[in-house]
Coordinates of N, CA and C in Angstrom, one line a residue:
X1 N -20.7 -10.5 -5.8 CA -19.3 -10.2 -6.1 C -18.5 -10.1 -4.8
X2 N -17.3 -10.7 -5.0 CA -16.4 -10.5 -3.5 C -16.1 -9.4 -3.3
X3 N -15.9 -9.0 -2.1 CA -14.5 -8.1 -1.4 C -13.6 -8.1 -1.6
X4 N -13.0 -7.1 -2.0 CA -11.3 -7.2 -2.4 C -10.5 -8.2 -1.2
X5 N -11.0 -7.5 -0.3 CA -10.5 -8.0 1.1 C -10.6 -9.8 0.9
X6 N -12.0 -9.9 0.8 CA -12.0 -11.4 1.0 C -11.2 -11.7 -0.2
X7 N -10.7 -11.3 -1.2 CA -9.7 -12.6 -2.4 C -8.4 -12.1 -2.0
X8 N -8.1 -11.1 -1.5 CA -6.6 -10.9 -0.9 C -6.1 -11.1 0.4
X9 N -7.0 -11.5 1.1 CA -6.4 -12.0 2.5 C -7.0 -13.3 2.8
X10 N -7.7 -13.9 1.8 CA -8.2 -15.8 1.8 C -6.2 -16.5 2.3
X11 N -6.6 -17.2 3.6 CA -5.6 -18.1 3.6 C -4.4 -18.4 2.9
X12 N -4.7 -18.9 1.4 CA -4.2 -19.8 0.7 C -3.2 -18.8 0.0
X13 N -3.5 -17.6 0.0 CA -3.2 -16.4 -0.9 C -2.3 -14.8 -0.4
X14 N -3.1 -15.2 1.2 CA -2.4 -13.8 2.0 C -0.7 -14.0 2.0
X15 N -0.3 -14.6 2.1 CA 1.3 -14.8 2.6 C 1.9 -14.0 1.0
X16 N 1.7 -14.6 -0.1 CA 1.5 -14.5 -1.5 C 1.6 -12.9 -1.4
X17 N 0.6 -12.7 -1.2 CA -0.1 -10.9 -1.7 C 1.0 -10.0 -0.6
X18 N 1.1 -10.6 0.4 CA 2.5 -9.3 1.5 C 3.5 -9.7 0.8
X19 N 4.0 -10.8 0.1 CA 5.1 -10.7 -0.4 C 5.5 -9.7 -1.7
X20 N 4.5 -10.2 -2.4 CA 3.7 -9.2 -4.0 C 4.2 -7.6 -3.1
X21 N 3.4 -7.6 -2.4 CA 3.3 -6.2 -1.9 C 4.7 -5.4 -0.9
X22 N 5.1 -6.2 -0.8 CA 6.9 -5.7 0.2 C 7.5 -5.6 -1.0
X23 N 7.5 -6.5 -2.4 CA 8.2 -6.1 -3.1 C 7.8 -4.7 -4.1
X24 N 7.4 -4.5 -4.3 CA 6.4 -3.6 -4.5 C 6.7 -2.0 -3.5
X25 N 6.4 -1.8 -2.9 CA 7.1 -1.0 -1.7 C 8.8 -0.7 -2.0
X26 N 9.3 -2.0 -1.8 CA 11.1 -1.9 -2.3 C 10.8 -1.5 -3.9
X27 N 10.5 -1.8 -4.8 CA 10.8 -0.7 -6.0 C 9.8 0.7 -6.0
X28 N 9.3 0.6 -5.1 CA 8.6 2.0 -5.2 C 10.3 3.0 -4.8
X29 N 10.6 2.6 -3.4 CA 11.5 3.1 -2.6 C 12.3 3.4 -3.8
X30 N 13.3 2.2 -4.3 CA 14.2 2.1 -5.4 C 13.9 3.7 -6.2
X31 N 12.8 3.3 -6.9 CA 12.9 3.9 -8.3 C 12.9 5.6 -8.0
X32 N 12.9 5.6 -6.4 CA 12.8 7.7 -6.2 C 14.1 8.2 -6.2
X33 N 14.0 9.5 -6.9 CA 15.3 10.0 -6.9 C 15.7 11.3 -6.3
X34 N 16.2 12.2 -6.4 CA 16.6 13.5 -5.8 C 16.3 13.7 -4.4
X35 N 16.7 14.7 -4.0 CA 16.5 15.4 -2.6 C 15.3 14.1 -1.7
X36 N 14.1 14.3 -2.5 CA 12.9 13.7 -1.7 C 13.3 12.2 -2.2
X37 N 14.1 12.0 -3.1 CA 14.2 10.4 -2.9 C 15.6 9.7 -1.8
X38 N 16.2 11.0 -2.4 CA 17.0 10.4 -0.9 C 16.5 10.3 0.8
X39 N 15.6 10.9 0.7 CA 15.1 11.5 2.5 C 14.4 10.3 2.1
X40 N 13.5 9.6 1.5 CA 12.4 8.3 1.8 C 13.4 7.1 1.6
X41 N 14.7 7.2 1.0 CA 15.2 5.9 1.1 C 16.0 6.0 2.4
X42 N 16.1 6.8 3.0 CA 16.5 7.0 4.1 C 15.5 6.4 5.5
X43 N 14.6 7.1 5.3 CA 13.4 6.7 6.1 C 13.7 5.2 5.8
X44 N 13.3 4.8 4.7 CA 12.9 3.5 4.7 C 13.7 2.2 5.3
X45 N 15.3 2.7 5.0 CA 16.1 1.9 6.1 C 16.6 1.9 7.4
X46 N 15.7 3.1 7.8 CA 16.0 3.3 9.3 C 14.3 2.4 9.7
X47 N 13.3 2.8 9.0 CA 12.2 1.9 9.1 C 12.7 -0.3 8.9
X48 N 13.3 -0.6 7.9 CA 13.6 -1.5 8.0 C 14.4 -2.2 9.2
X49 N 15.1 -1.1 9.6 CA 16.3 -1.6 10.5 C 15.5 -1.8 12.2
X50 N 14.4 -1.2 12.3 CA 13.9 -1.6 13.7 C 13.8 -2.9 13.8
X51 N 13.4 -3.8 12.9 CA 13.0 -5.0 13.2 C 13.1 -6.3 12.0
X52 N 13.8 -6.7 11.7 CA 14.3 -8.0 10.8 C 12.3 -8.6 10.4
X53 N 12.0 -8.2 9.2 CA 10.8 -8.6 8.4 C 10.2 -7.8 8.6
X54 N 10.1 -6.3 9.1 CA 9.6 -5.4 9.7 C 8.6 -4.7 8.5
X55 N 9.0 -4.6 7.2 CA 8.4 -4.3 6.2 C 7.3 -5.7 5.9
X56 N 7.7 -6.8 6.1 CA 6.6 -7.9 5.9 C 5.0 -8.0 6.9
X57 N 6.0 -8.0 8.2 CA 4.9 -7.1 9.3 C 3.5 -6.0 8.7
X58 N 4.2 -5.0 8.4 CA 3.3 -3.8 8.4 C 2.6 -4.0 7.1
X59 N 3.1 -4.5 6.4 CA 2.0 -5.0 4.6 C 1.0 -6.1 5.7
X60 N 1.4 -7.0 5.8 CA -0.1 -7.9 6.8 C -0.2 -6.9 7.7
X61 N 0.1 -6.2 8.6 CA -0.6 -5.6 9.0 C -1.7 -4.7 8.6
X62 N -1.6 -3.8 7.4 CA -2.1 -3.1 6.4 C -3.2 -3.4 5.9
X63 N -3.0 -4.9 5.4 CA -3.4 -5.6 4.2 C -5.4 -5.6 4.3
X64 N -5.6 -5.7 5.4 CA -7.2 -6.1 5.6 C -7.6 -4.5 5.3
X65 N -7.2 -3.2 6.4 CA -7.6 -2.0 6.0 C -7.6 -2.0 4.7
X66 N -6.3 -1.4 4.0 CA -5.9 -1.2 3.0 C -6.8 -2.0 1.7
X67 N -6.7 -3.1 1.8 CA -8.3 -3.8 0.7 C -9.5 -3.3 1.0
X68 N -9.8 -3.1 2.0 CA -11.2 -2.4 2.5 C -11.0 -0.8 1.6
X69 N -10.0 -0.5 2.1 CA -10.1 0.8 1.7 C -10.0 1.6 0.0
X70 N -9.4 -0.5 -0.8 CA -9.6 0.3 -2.4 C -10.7 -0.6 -2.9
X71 N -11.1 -1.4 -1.8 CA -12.6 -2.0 -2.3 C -13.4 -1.2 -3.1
X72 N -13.8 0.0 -2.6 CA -15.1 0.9 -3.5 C -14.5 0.9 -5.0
X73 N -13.0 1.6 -5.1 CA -12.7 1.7 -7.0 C -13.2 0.3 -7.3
X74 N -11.8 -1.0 -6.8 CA -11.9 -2.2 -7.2 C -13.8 -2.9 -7.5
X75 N -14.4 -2.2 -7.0 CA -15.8 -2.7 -6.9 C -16.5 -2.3 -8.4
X76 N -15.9 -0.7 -8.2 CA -16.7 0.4 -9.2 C -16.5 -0.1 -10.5
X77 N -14.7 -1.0 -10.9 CA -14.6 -1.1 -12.0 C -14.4 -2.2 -12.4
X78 N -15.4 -3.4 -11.4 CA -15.7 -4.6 -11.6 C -17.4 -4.1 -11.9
X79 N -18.0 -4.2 -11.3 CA -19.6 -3.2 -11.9 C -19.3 -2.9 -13.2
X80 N -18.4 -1.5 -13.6 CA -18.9 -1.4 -15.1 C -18.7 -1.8 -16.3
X81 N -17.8 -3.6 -15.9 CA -17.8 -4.3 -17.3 C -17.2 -3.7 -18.3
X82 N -16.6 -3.0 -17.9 CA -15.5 -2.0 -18.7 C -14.2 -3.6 -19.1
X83 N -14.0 -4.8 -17.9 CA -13.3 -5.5 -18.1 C -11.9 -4.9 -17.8
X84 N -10.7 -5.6 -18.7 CA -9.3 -5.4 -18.4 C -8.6 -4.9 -17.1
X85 N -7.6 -4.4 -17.0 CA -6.9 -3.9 -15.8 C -7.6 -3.1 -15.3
X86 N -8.0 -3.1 -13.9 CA -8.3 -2.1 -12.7 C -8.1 -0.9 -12.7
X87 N -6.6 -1.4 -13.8 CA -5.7 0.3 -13.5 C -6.5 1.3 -14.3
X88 N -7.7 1.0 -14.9 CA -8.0 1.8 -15.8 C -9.2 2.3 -15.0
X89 N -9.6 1.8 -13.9 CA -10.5 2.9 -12.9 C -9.8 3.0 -11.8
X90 N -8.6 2.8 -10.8 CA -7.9 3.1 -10.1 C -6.8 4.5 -10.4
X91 N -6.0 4.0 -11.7 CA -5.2 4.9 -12.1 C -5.6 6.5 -12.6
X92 N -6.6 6.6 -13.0 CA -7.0 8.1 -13.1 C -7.5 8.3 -12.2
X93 N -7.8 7.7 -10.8 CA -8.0 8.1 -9.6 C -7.1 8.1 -8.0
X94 N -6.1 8.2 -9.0 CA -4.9 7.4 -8.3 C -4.7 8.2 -6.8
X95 N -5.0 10.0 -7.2 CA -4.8 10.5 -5.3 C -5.8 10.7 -4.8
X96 N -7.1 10.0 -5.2 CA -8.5 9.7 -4.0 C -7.7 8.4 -3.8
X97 N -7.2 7.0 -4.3 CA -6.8 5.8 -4.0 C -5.7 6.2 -2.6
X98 N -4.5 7.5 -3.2 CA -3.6 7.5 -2.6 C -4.2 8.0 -0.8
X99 N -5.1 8.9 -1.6 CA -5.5 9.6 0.3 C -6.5 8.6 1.3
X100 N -7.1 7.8 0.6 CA -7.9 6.7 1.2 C -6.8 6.0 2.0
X101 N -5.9 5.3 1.5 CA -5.1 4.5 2.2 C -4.1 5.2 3.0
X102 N -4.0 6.7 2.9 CA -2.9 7.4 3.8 C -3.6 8.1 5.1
X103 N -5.2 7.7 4.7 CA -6.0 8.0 6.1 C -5.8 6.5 6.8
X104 N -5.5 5.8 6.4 CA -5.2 4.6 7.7 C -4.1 4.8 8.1
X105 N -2.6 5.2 7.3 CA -1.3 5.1 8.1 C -1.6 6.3 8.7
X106 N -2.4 7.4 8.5 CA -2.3 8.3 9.2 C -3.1 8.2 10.7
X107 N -3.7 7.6 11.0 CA -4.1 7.0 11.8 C -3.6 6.3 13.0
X108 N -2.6 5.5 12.2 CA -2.0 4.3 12.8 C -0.7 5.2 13.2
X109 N -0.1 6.3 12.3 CA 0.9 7.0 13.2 C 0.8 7.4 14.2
X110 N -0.1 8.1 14.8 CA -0.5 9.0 15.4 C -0.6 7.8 16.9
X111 N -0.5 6.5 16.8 CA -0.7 5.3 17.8 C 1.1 5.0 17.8
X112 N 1.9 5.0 16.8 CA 3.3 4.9 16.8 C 3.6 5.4 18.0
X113 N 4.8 3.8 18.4 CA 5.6 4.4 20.1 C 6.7 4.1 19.5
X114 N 7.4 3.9 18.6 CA 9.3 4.1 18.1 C 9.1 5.6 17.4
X115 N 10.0 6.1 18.5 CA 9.8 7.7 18.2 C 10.3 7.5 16.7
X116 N 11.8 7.4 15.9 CA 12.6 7.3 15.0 C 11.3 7.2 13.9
X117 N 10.8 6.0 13.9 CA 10.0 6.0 13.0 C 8.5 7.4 13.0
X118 N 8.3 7.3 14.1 CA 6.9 8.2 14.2 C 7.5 9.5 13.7
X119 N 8.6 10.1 13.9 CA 9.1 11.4 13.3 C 9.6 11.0 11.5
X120 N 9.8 9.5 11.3 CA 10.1 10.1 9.8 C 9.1 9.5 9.2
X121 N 8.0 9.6 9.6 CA 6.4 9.4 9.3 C 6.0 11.0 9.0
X122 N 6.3 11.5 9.6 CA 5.7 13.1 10.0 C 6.6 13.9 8.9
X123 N 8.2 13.3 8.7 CA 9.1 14.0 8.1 C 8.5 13.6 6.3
X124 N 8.2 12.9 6.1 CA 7.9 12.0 4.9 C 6.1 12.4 4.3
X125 N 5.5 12.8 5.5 CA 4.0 12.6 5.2 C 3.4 13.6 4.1
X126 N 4.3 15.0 4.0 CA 3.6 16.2 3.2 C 4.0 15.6 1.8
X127 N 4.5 14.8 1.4 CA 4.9 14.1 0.3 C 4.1 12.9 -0.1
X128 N 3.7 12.3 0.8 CA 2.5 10.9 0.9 C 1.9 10.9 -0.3
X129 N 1.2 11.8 -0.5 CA 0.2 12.0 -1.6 C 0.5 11.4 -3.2
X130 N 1.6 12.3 -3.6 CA 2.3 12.3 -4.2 C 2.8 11.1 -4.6
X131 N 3.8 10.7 -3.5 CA 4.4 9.3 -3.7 C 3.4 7.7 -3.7
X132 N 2.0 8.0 -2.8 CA 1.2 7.1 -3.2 C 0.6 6.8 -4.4
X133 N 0.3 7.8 -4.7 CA -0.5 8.1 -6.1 C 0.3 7.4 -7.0
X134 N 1.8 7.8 -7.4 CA 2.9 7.0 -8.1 C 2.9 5.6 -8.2
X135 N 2.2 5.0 -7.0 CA 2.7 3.4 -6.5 C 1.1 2.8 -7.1
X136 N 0.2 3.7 -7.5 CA -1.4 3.0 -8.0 C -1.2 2.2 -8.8
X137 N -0.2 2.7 -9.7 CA -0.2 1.5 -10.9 C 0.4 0.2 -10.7
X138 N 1.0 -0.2 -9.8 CA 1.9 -1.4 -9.4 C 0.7 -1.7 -8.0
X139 N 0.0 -1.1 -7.5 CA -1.3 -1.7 -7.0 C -2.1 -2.4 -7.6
X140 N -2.5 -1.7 -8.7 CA -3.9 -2.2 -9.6 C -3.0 -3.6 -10.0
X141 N -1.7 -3.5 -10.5 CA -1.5 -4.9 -11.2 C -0.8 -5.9 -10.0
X142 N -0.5 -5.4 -8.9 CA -1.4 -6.5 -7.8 C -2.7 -7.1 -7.6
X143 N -3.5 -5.8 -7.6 CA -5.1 -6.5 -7.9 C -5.0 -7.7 -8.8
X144 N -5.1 -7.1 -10.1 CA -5.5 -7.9 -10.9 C -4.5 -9.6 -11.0
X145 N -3.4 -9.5 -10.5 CA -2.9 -10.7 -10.6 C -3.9 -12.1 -9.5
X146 N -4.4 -11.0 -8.8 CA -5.0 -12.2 -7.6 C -6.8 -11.9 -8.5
X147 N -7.2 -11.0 -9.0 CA -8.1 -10.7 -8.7 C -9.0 -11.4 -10.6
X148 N -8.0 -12.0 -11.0 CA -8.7 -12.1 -12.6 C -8.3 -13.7 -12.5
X149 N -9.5 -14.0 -13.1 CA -9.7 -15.6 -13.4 C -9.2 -16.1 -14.4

């Protein structure tokens, strides 16, 4: 059985999958509201505004970790022939999915040299959890769009 990795970053498909996935990101951002949805949509266009495709960047940038890192669910719930959407072993595990992938950005901040961003990384992070976990289900049916025959 493949690697998540290997069917989402094959060639033919990667360009595809950061796109899936920036858009994806933009309605996560969208769809938050109050206090904490205003401070991440804030973040997020001061993050946009460093660099013209700067959100396309960091999804391929991401993209190899980030599949490595929901490979084990994506694996688990290809193994148990349970079939249909992923979401249905992703999503009730949605903040082990969320913390798996926030130990890479967390990682990768801590290497951040645009101060602007590395502080609304830190300002944004006690909330990570939370807001990743939210975005599982618009993952899984990324998976499954690339990942079902």
């Amino acid at each position: 059985m493949a690697a998540l990795r290997e069917i989402l970053t094959e060639p033919s498909v990667r360009r595809r999958v950061v796109d899936d996935a920036a858009r994806l990101v933009e309605d996560e951002v969208r769809s938050k509201s109050g206090m904490s949805g205003l401070a991440i949509k804030a973040g997020f266009k001061a993050f946009k505004k460093v660099k013209p495709g700067a959100l396309q960047m960091a999804v391929d940038g991401l993209l190899d970790e980030f599949s490595d890192a929901i490979d084990p669910y994506y694996q688990d719930h290809v193994e148990s022939g349970r079939g249909g959407s992923c979401g249905s072993t992703l999503n009730p595990r949605a903040s082990d999915v969320a913390n798996a992938l926030l130990a890479i950005t967390d990682r990768r901040a801590k290497r951040f040299e645009h101060k602007l961003i590395k502080k609304t990384y830190e300002k944004l992070r006690p909330t990570g959890v939370k807001n990743t976990a939210e975005a599982v289900p618009g993952i899984s049916r990324l998976i499954d769009k690339y990942t079902r025959d």
